[in-house]
Coordinates of C-alpha atoms and ligand atoms in Angstrom, one line a residue:
M20 CA 5.2 62.2 -21.0
S21 CA 5.7 59.5 -17.8
K22 CA 4.3 59.5 -14.7
R23 CA 4.5 59.4 -11.3
I24 CA 1.6 57.2 -9.2
V25 CA 0.6 57.6 -6.0
V26 CA -1.5 55.1 -3.6
N27 CA -2.7 56.2 -0.7
N28 CA -4.5 53.5 1.6
L29 CA -5.7 51.3 -1.1
N30 CA -8.0 48.3 0.0
V31 CA -9.8 45.7 -2.4
Y32 CA -13.0 43.8 -2.0
Y33 CA -14.4 40.9 -4.1
G34 CA -17.9 41.0 -3.2
K35 CA -17.3 40.5 0.9
F36 CA -13.7 39.8 0.8
K37 CA -10.8 41.8 1.4
A38 CA -8.1 40.6 -0.9
V39 CA -5.8 43.1 -0.2
E40 CA -5.3 45.7 2.7
D41 CA -4.1 48.7 2.7
V42 CA -1.0 49.6 1.0
D43 CA 0.9 52.9 0.1
M44 CA 2.9 53.2 -2.8
V45 CA 4.6 55.7 -4.2
I46 CA 5.9 54.2 -8.0
E47 CA 8.9 57.1 -9.9
P48 CA 8.6 58.2 -13.8
R49 CA 10.9 56.3 -16.6
S50 CA 11.5 53.6 -13.9
V51 CA 10.6 49.7 -13.8
T52 CA 8.8 48.6 -10.6
A53 CA 8.0 45.0 -9.8
F54 CA 5.1 43.4 -7.7
I55 CA 6.9 39.9 -6.2
G56 CA 4.5 37.1 -3.8
P57 CA 3.3 34.3 -3.4
S58 CA 0.3 33.0 -5.1
G59 CA -3.2 34.8 -4.1
C60 CA -1.2 37.4 -2.6
G61 CA -3.1 40.4 -4.2
K62 CA -0.5 40.9 -7.0
S63 CA -3.1 40.7 -9.8
T64 CA -5.4 42.4 -7.9
F65 CA -3.2 45.8 -6.9
L66 CA -1.9 46.0 -10.4
R67 CA -5.6 45.7 -12.3
T68 CA -6.9 49.1 -9.8
L69 CA -3.6 51.3 -10.8
N70 CA -6.0 51.7 -14.1
R71 CA -9.3 50.6 -13.0
M72 CA -9.7 47.1 -14.9
H73 CA -11.0 45.6 -12.0
E74 CA -14.0 47.5 -12.1
V75 CA -15.1 44.6 -15.7
I76 CA -14.6 41.9 -13.0
P77 CA -18.4 42.1 -11.1
G78 CA -18.4 42.3 -7.0
A79 CA -14.9 43.7 -7.1
R80 CA -14.2 47.6 -5.6
V81 CA -11.8 49.5 -4.2
E82 CA -11.4 51.7 -1.7
G83 CA -8.3 54.8 -1.4
D84 CA -6.8 56.5 -3.6
V85 CA -4.2 56.6 -6.8
L86 CA -2.9 60.6 -7.4
V87 CA -1.1 59.6 -10.7
D88 CA 0.9 63.2 -11.4
G89 CA -1.5 64.0 -8.8
E90 CA -4.5 63.6 -10.2
N91 CA -6.8 60.8 -8.4
L92 CA -8.0 58.1 -10.9
Y93 CA -11.1 57.3 -8.6
G94 CA -12.4 61.4 -8.8
P95 CA -16.0 62.2 -10.1
G96 CA -16.1 62.4 -13.2
V97 CA -13.1 60.6 -14.2
D98 CA -13.3 58.5 -17.5
P99 CA -12.6 55.1 -16.6
V100 CA -11.4 54.3 -20.5
E101 CA -8.9 57.2 -20.8
V102 CA -7.2 56.0 -17.5
R103 CA -7.1 52.4 -19.6
R104 CA -5.5 54.6 -22.4
L105 CA -2.9 56.7 -20.7
I106 CA -2.5 53.6 -18.2
G107 CA -2.0 50.4 -20.6
M108 CA -2.3 46.5 -19.4
V109 CA -0.2 43.7 -20.8
F110 CA -1.2 40.1 -19.5
Q111 CA 0.1 36.7 -18.9
R112 CA -1.3 35.2 -22.2
P113 CA -0.6 36.7 -24.9
N114 CA -4.4 37.7 -26.8
P115 CA -4.1 38.6 -29.7
F116 CA -7.4 39.5 -31.5
P117 CA -7.8 36.0 -33.6
T118 CA -9.5 37.1 -36.9
M119 CA -7.1 40.3 -36.6
S120 CA -4.4 40.8 -39.3
I121 CA -0.6 42.0 -37.3
K122 CA -2.1 45.5 -38.4
E123 CA -5.3 45.5 -37.0
N124 CA -4.3 43.9 -34.3
V125 CA -1.8 46.8 -33.5
L126 CA -4.6 49.7 -34.4
A127 CA -7.5 47.6 -32.3
G128 CA -7.5 50.4 -29.8
V129 CA -6.4 53.0 -31.6
T130 CA -9.0 53.5 -34.4
L131 CA -11.6 52.6 -31.3
N132 CA -10.7 55.5 -30.0
A133 CA -10.0 57.9 -33.0
K134 CA -12.5 56.8 -35.7
H135 CA -11.5 58.5 -38.7
L136 CA -7.6 58.2 -38.9
S137 CA -5.9 58.6 -43.0
S138 CA -4.0 55.7 -44.1
S139 CA -0.8 57.3 -44.1
R140 CA -1.5 57.9 -39.9
K141 CA -2.2 54.7 -39.4
D142 CA 0.7 53.1 -41.4
E143 CA 2.8 55.6 -39.5
I144 CA 1.4 54.7 -35.9
V145 CA 1.7 50.7 -37.1
E146 CA 5.1 51.0 -37.8
K147 CA 6.0 53.2 -34.9
S148 CA 4.2 51.1 -32.3
L149 CA 5.9 47.9 -33.9
S150 CA 9.4 49.1 -34.1
G151 CA 9.0 50.4 -30.5
A152 CA 7.8 46.7 -29.1
N153 CA 11.2 45.2 -31.1
L154 CA 9.1 43.4 -33.5
W155 CA 8.8 45.7 -36.9
E156 CA 11.7 44.0 -38.9
E157 CA 9.9 40.5 -37.8
V158 CA 6.5 41.3 -39.2
K159 CA 6.6 44.7 -42.1
N160 CA 6.5 41.9 -44.7
R161 CA 3.0 40.3 -43.5
L162 CA 1.4 42.9 -41.9
E163 CA -1.7 41.5 -43.6
L164 CA -1.6 38.1 -41.8
P165 CA -3.7 36.9 -38.4
G166 CA -1.6 38.0 -35.9
S167 CA -2.6 34.3 -34.5
G168 CA -0.2 32.8 -36.3
L169 CA 2.7 34.7 -34.7
S170 CA 5.2 32.5 -32.2
G171 CA 4.1 33.1 -28.2
G172 CA 7.3 35.4 -28.1
Q173 CA 5.9 37.4 -30.7
Q174 CA 2.4 37.4 -29.9
Q175 CA 3.6 39.0 -27.0
R176 CA 5.4 41.6 -28.2
L177 CA 2.1 42.8 -30.6
C178 CA 0.3 42.4 -27.6
I179 CA 3.1 45.4 -26.0
A180 CA 2.8 47.1 -29.8
R181 CA -1.4 47.5 -29.4
A182 CA -0.7 49.1 -25.7
I183 CA 1.7 51.6 -27.0
A184 CA -0.2 52.5 -29.8
M185 CA -2.9 53.9 -27.5
S186 CA 0.4 56.9 -26.7
P187 CA 0.1 55.7 -22.7
E188 CA 2.5 57.3 -20.1
V189 CA 2.6 53.7 -17.8
L190 CA 2.5 50.7 -19.1
L191 CA 1.5 47.6 -16.3
M192 CA 2.7 43.9 -17.2
D193 CA 0.7 41.0 -15.3
E194 CA 3.5 38.2 -15.5
P195 CA 4.3 39.4 -19.5
C196 CA 6.9 35.8 -20.1
S197 CA 5.4 33.3 -18.2
A198 CA 4.1 32.0 -21.1
L199 CA 7.1 32.1 -23.0
D200 CA 10.6 30.3 -23.4
P201 CA 14.4 31.8 -22.1
I202 CA 14.9 33.2 -25.9
S203 CA 11.7 35.3 -25.7
T204 CA 11.8 36.2 -21.8
L205 CA 15.2 38.1 -22.7
A206 CA 13.9 39.7 -25.4
I207 CA 11.3 41.2 -23.2
E208 CA 13.3 41.5 -20.8
D209 CA 15.4 44.0 -23.6
L210 CA 12.1 45.8 -24.7
I211 CA 11.4 46.8 -20.7
Q212 CA 14.4 48.4 -20.6
E213 CA 14.2 49.9 -23.0
L214 CA 10.3 51.5 -22.3
K215 CA 11.0 52.6 -19.2
E216 CA 13.3 55.3 -21.5
T217 CA 9.4 56.5 -22.0
Y218 CA 7.4 54.8 -19.5
T219 CA 6.2 54.4 -15.8
I220 CA 6.7 50.3 -15.9
V221 CA 4.8 47.7 -13.0
I222 CA 5.4 44.5 -13.5
V223 CA 4.6 41.1 -11.8
T224 CA 6.5 38.7 -12.0
H225 CA 7.2 35.0 -10.1
N226 CA 10.5 34.7 -11.3
M227 CA 13.0 36.3 -8.8
Q228 CA 16.2 36.7 -11.2
Q229 CA 13.3 38.9 -13.7
A230 CA 12.3 40.7 -11.4
A231 CA 16.0 41.7 -10.2
R232 CA 17.7 42.0 -13.9
V233 CA 14.5 44.3 -15.1
S234 CA 13.3 46.7 -11.9
D235 CA 15.4 49.8 -10.6
S236 CA 12.2 49.1 -7.8
T237 CA 10.8 46.1 -5.9
A238 CA 7.4 45.7 -4.2
F239 CA 6.7 42.3 -2.1
F240 CA 3.1 41.3 -1.1
N241 CA 2.5 38.9 1.5
I242 CA -0.5 37.0 3.1
A243 CA -0.9 35.5 6.9
G244 CA -2.8 33.1 5.5
T245 CA -5.9 31.5 4.2
G246 CA -8.9 34.4 3.7
A247 CA -6.1 36.6 4.8
P248 CA -5.9 39.9 2.7
G249 CA -2.8 40.6 0.8
K250 CA -0.1 43.0 2.8
L251 CA 2.3 44.9 1.2
I252 CA 5.5 43.8 3.0
E253 CA 8.3 45.9 1.7
M254 CA 9.4 47.3 -1.1
G255 CA 13.0 49.0 -2.1
P256 CA 15.4 49.3 -4.4
T257 CA 15.4 46.3 -5.9
E258 CA 19.0 45.7 -4.6
K259 CA 18.7 46.2 -1.5
I260 CA 14.8 44.2 -1.1
F261 CA 17.0 41.0 -2.9
S262 CA 20.3 41.4 -0.6
T263 CA 19.7 42.9 2.3
P264 CA 15.6 43.7 3.2
D265 CA 14.4 45.0 6.3
N266 CA 11.9 42.3 6.8
Q267 CA 12.1 39.3 8.0
Q268 CA 9.1 37.8 5.5
T269 CA 11.1 39.5 2.5
E270 CA 14.4 37.7 3.3
E271 CA 12.0 34.5 4.0
Y272 CA 10.5 35.0 0.4
I273 CA 13.5 36.0 -1.6
T274 CA 16.2 33.0 0.1
G275 CA 13.5 30.4 -0.9
R276 CA 12.8 29.4 3.3
F277 CA 9.3 30.1 2.4
G278 CA 6.4 28.6 4.2
Ligands
ATP30 N1 -12.0 37.8 -9.6 C1 -12.0 37.5 -8.1 N2 -13.5 37.3 -7.8 C2 -13.2 36.7 -6.7 N3 -11.8 36.7 -6.4 C3 -10.7 36.7 -6.4 C4 -10.9 37.0 -7.8 N4 -9.9 37.4 -8.4 C5 -9.0 37.7 -7.6 N5 -9.7 36.9 -6.3 C6 -8.1 36.3 -5.3 O1 -7.9 37.5 -4.5 C7 -7.0 36.6 -3.8 C8 -5.4 37.7 -4.6 O2 -6.4 36.6 -5.9 P1 -4.7 37.7 -6.8 O3 -5.4 37.5 -8.3 O4 -4.9 39.8 -7.0 O5 -3.5 37.4 -6.1 P2 -1.5 36.9 -7.4 O6 -1.1 37.6 -5.9 O7 -2.5 37.8 -8.2 O8 -1.0 35.3 -7.3 P3 -0.9 34.8 -8.5 O9 0.2 35.1 -8.5 O10 -1.4 33.7 -8.3 O11 -1.4 35.1 -9.9 C9 -7.0 35.7 -3.8 O12 -7.1 35.2 -2.7 C10 -8.2 34.9 -5.4 O13 -8.3 34.2 -5.1
MG31 MG1 -1.5 36.9 -10.4

């Protein structure tokens, strides 16, 4: 169920500005890949191109290929809505729909795609997704209460449950813990370890310890200066990137001697 992603020669533009240049990358299935690098180097921009989410930003466009198990996401006739079902995304700020209950939040995407689900099938999806996100025990007795009434860490797990409910094969996470306390952060990290048994996971993080703890592979991005495009400098096994990277820029970044 988990998919291998191959990126060839990818450039991303906002209007005339080239934000990311010439990325080649392989993301292995059933593994966690971390993106690290200084602010503005294009991590979020690049991440969004892995499920065509950038297409909702006016002026954003892509050159190059993203192959998911050999199929080009940007090929003719590929439906971006289906791409986003297959490749789910979790954002920096937990964003449950405030007027919806916990249960409705989990089902939000599912019911858009499949209008006629029996209520028992819905209950099944809700329990399975919340269990998968490690939230079921905490909320099973208050499924009808608003999602916005949960703590920040619970809200983030609710958003992960909402993504899981769509039965994706890949999960993209853009700094999913940056708004969370250390305990909730560890809960999400544990969850990521469990989820990688099933999904291909990509996580953007500014927290180097987090990248070192949760990821199998790490990709370091950098920019040469203001206005220059972000580039992938080096990618490899996390252990190697954090101990003996090949590139001097990577070395400077991971040892904090950056800039
Ligand atoms: N919607 C947008 N329109 C125009 N330019 C944008 C847009 N989003 C990002 N950019 C620009 O693209 C470049 C890369 O931004 P991006 O948000 O991808 O960086 P990042 O590595 O995720 O940074 P951070 O670590 O701060 O989140 C930056 O120069 C940014 O100003
Ligand atoms: Mg970002």
